[in-house]
Coordinates of C-alpha atoms and ligand atoms in Angstrom, one line a residue:
X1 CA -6.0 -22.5 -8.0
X2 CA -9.3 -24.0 -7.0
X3 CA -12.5 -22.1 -7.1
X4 CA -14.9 -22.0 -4.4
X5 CA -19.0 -21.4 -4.6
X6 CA -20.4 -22.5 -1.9
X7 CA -20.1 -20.8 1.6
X8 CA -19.5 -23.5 3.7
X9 CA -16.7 -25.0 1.7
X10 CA -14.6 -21.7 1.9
X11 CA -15.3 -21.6 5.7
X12 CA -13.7 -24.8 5.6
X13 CA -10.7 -24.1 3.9
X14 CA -9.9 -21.4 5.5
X15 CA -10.6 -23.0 8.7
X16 CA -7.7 -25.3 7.2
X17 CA -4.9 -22.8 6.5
X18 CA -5.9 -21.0 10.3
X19 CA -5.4 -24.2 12.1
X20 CA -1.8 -24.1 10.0
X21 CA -0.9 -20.5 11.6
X22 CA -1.4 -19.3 7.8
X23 CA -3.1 -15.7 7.6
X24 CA -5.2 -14.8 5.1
X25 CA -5.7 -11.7 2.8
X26 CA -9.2 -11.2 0.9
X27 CA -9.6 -8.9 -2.4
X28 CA -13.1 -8.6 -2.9
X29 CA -13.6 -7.6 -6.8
X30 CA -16.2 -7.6 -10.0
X31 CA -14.2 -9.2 -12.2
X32 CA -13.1 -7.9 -15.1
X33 CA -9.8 -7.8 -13.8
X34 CA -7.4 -5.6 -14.8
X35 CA -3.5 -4.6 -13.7
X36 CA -5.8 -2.1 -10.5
X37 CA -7.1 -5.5 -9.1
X38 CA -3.8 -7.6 -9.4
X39 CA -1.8 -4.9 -8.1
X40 CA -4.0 -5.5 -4.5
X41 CA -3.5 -9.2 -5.6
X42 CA 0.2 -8.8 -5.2
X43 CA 0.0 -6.6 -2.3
X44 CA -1.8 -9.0 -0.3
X45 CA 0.5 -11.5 -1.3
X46 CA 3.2 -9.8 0.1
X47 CA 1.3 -9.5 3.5
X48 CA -0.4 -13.0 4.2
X49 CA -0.3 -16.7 3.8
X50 CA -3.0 -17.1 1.5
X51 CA -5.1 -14.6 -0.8
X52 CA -8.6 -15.1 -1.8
X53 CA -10.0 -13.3 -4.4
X54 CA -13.7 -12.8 -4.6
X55 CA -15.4 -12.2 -8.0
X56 CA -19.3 -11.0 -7.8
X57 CA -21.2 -8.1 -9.5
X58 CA -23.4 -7.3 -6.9
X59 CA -26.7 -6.6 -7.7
X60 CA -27.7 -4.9 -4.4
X61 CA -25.3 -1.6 -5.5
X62 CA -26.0 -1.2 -8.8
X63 CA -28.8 1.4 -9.0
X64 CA -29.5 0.9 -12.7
X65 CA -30.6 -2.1 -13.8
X66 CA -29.1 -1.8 -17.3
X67 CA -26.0 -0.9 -15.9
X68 CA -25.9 -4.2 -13.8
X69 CA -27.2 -6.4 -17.0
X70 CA -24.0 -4.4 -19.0
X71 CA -21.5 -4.9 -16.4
X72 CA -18.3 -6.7 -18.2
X73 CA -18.1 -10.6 -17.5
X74 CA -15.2 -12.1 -18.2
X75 CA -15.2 -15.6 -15.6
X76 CA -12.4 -17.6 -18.2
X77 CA -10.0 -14.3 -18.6
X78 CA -10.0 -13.7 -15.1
X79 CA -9.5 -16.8 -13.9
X80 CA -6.3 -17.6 -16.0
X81 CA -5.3 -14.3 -14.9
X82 CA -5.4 -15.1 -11.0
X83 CA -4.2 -18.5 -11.6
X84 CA -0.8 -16.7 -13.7
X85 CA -1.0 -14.8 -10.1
X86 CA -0.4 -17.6 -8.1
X87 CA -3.5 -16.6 -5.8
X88 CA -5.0 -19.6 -3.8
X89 CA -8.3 -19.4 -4.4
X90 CA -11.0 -17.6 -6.3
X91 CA -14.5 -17.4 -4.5
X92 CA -17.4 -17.3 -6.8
X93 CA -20.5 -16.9 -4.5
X94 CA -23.8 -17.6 -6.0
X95 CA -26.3 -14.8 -5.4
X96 CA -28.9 -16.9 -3.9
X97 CA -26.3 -17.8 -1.6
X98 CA -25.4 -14.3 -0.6
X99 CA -29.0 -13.2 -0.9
X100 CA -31.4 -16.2 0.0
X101 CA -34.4 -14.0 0.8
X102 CA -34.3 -11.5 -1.6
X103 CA -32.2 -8.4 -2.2
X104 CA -35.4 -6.6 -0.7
X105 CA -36.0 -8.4 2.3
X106 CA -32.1 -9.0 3.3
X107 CA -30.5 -6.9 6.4
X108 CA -28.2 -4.0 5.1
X109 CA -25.2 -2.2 6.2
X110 CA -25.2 1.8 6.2
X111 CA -22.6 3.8 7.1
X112 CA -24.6 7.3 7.7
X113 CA -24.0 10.7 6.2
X114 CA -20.5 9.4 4.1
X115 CA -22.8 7.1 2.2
X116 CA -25.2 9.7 1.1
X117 CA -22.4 12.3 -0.4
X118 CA -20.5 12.2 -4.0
X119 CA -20.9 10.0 -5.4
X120 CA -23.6 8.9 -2.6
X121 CA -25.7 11.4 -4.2
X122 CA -25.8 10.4 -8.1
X123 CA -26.5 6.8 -7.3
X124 CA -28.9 6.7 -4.3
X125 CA -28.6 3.1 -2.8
X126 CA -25.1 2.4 -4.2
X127 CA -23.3 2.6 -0.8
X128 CA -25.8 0.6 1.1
X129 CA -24.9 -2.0 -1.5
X130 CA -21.3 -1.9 -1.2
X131 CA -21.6 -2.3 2.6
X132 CA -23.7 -4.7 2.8
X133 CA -21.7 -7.2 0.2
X134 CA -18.3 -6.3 1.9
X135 CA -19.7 -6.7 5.3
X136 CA -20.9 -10.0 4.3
X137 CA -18.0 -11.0 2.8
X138 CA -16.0 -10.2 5.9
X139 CA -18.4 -12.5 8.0
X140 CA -18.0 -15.3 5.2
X141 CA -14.1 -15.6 4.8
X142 CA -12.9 -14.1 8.3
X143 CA -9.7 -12.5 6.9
X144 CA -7.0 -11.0 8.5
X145 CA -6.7 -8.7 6.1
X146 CA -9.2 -6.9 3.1
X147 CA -7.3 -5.3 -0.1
X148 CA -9.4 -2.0 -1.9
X149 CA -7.9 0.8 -4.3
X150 CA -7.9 4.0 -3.4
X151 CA -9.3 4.9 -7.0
X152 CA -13.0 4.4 -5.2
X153 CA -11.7 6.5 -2.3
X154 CA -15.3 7.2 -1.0
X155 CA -15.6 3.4 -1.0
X156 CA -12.4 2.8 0.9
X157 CA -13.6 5.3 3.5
X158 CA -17.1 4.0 3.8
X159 CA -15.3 0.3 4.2
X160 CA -13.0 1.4 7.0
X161 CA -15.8 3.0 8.9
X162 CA -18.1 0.3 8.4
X163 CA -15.3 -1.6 10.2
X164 CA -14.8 0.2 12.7
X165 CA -18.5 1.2 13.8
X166 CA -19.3 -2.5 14.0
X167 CA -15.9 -3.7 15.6
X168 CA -15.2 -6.3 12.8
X169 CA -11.7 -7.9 13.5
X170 CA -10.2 -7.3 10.4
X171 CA -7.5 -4.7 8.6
X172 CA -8.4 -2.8 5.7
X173 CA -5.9 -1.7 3.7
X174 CA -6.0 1.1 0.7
X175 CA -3.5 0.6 -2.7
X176 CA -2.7 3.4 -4.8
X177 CA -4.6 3.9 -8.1
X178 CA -3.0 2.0 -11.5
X179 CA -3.0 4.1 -14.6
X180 CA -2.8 3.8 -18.1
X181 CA 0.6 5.4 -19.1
X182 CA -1.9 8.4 -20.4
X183 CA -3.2 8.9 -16.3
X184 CA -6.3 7.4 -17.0
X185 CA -7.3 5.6 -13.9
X186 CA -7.7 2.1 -15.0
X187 CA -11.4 0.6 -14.7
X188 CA -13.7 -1.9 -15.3
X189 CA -15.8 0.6 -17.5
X190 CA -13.1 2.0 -19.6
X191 CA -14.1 -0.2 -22.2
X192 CA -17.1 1.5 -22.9
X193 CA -15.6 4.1 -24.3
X194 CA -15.3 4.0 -28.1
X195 CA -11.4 5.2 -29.4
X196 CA -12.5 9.0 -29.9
X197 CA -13.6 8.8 -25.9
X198 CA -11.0 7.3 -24.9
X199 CA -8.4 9.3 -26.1
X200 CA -10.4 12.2 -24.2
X201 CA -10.6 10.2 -20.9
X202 CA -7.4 11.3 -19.5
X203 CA -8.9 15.1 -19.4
X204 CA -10.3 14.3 -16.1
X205 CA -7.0 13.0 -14.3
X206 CA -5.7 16.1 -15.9
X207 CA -8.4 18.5 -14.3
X208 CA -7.6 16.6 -11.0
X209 CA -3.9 17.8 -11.8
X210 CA -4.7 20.9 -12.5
X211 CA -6.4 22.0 -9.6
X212 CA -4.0 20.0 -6.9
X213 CA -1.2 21.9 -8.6
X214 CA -3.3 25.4 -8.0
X215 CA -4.2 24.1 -4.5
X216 CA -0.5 23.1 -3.9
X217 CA 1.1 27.1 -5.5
X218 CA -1.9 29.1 -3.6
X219 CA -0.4 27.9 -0.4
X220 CA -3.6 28.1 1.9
X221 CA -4.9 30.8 -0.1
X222 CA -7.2 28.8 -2.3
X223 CA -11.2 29.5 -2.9
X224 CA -11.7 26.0 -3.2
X225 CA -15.3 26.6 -4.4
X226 CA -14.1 29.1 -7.3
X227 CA -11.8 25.9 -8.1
X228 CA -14.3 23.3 -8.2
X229 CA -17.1 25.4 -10.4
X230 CA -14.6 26.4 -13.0
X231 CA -12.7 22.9 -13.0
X232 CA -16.6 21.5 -13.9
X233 CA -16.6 24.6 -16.4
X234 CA -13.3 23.3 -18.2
X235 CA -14.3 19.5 -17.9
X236 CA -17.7 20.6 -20.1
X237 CA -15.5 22.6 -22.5
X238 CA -13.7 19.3 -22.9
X239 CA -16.9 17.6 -23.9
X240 CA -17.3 15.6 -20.9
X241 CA -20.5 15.6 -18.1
X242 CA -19.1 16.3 -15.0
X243 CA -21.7 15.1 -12.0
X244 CA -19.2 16.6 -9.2
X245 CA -15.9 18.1 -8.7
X246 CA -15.1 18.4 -5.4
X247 CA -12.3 19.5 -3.0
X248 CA -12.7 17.8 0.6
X249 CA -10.6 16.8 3.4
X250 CA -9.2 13.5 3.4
X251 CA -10.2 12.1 6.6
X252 CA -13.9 12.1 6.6
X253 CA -14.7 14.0 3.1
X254 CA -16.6 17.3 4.6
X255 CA -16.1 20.4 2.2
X256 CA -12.5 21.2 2.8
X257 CA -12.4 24.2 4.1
X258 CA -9.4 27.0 4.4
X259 CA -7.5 25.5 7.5
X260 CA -7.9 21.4 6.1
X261 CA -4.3 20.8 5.5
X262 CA -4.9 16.6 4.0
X263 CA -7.0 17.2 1.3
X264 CA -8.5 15.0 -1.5
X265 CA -9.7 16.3 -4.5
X266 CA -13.1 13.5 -6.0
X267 CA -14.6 13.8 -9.5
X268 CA -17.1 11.8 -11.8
X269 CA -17.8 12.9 -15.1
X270 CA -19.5 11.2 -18.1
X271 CA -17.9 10.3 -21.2
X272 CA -20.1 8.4 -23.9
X273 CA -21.7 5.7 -22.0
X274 CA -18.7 5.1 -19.5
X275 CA -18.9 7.0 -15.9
X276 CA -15.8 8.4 -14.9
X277 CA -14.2 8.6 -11.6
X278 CA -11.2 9.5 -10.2
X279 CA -9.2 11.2 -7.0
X280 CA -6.1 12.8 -6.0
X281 CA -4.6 13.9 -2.7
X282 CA -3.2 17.9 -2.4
Ligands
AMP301 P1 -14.2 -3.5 -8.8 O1 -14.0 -4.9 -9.4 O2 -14.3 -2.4 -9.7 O3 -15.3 -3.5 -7.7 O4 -12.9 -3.2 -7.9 C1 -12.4 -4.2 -7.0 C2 -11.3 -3.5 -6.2 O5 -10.3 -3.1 -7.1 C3 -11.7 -2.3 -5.5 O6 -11.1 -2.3 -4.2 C4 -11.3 -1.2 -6.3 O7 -11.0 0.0 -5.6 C5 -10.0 -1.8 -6.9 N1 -9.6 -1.1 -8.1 C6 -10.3 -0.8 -9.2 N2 -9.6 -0.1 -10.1 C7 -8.4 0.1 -9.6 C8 -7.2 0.8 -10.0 N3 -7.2 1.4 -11.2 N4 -6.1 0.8 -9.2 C9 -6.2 0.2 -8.0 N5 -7.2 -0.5 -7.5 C10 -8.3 -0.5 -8.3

């Protein structure tokens, strides 16, 4: 696996492997890799020619600078772990590269209204970020197809609207969420919790349970409000901070309402120093 950092010299690779017919699948990530990002690894194997796998912590969506500084590294461990993947290259863009001018002074991507809810609302700025890097990213490698989880569900939604508002030529494509084998949705920022947290973690895929399987018996009959304020209620009991519990329809994440049939159900919660999230569909 060779490992790219300049922009040009992915263009012209890729440029390569197009003039040989190949497709190509890109899986932007943060590193930190864990089974989540190789399970989109071997989904996008299974789709295209070639699969490029991007690893930058982008500075532009991180609202808290500590948080950025803290964000896990680990370049060696991931790359041994893409190159065990078979994946054909790993792009390691240089912020300067990305971001010549500045994070300030550089042009940003905003999907309105979906960008400013959830989790939107807790970290002002974050979705503006996430745009902005996958829409540049996009430009950059030209993929047929882009990989996400659905475990940032808000994300994948603000990513496919992005793509369609500015008619970029490109397939996005959501993978289910990976679990520990106690729910807990796997993440980058699990490892903040200390052993007494983490055993707890799993509360919040349970709450998610919880309430789908109300949602699911109430058969249309659900006050999804009453479910959301006392899901946040049992989530404090349990020691955790929820920020928001949330039932909304799947499509374009307004409150759900008591006709929405394809519902999602969104939380974050704080545990320790780690911030939660998770979703599930009723
Ligand atoms: P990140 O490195 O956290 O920015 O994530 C990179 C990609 O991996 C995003 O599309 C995430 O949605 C996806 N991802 C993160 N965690 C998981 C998971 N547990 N299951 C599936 N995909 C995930």
């Amino acid at each position: 696996m060779d490992t790219i950092h300049a922009i040009p010299a992915l263009r012209e690779r890729i440029a390569g492997w197009r003039a040989r017919d190949e497709s190509i699948a890109l899986v932007p990530t943060m590193g930190n890799l864990h089974a989540g990002h190789l399970s989109l690894v071997e989904a996008a194997q299974s789709r295209a020619g070639r699969v490029v796998v991007s690893i930058f912590v982008n500075p532009m969506q991180f609202n808290d600078k500590d948080d950025f500084a803290a964000y896990p590294r680990t370049l060696e461990e991931d790359r041994r772990l893409l190159q065990d993947h078979n994946v054909d290259l790993l792009f390691l863009p240089e912020q300067a590269a990305l971001y010549p001018k500045g994070l300030g002074a550089t042009t940003r991507v905003e999907v309105p209204g979906l960008s400013g809810v959830l989790c939107g609302a807790f970290r002002p700025g974050h979705f503006v970020g996430v745009t902005t890097i996958v829409c540049m990213l996009l430009n950059i490698a030209q993929p047929e197809m882009a990989l996400f989880g659905e475990k940032d569900f808000q994300q994948l939604l603000l990513i496919k609207r992005m793509v369609r508002d500015l008619h970029l030529p490109v397939r996005i494509i959501g993978m289910p969420t990976m679990r520990e084998e106690d729910g807990l949705a796997m993440s980058s920022r699990n490892r903040y919790l200390t052993p007494e947290e983490r055993s707890r973690a799993p509360l919040l895929y349970q709450a998610l349970r919880r309430a789908r399987d109300i949602i699911r018996n109430s058969h249309g009959g659900c006050d999804f409000r009453a479910l959301e304020d006392d899901s946040m209620n049992l989530l404090r009991e349990d020691g955790l901070r929820p920020e928001y519990f949330s039932v909304r329809r799947a499509s374009d994440l307004a409150l759900a309402g008591p006709d929405d049939r394809d519902l999602v159900i969104l939380a974050a919660a704080w545990l320790g120093k780690a911030r939660l999230i998770d979703n599930l569909r009723a």
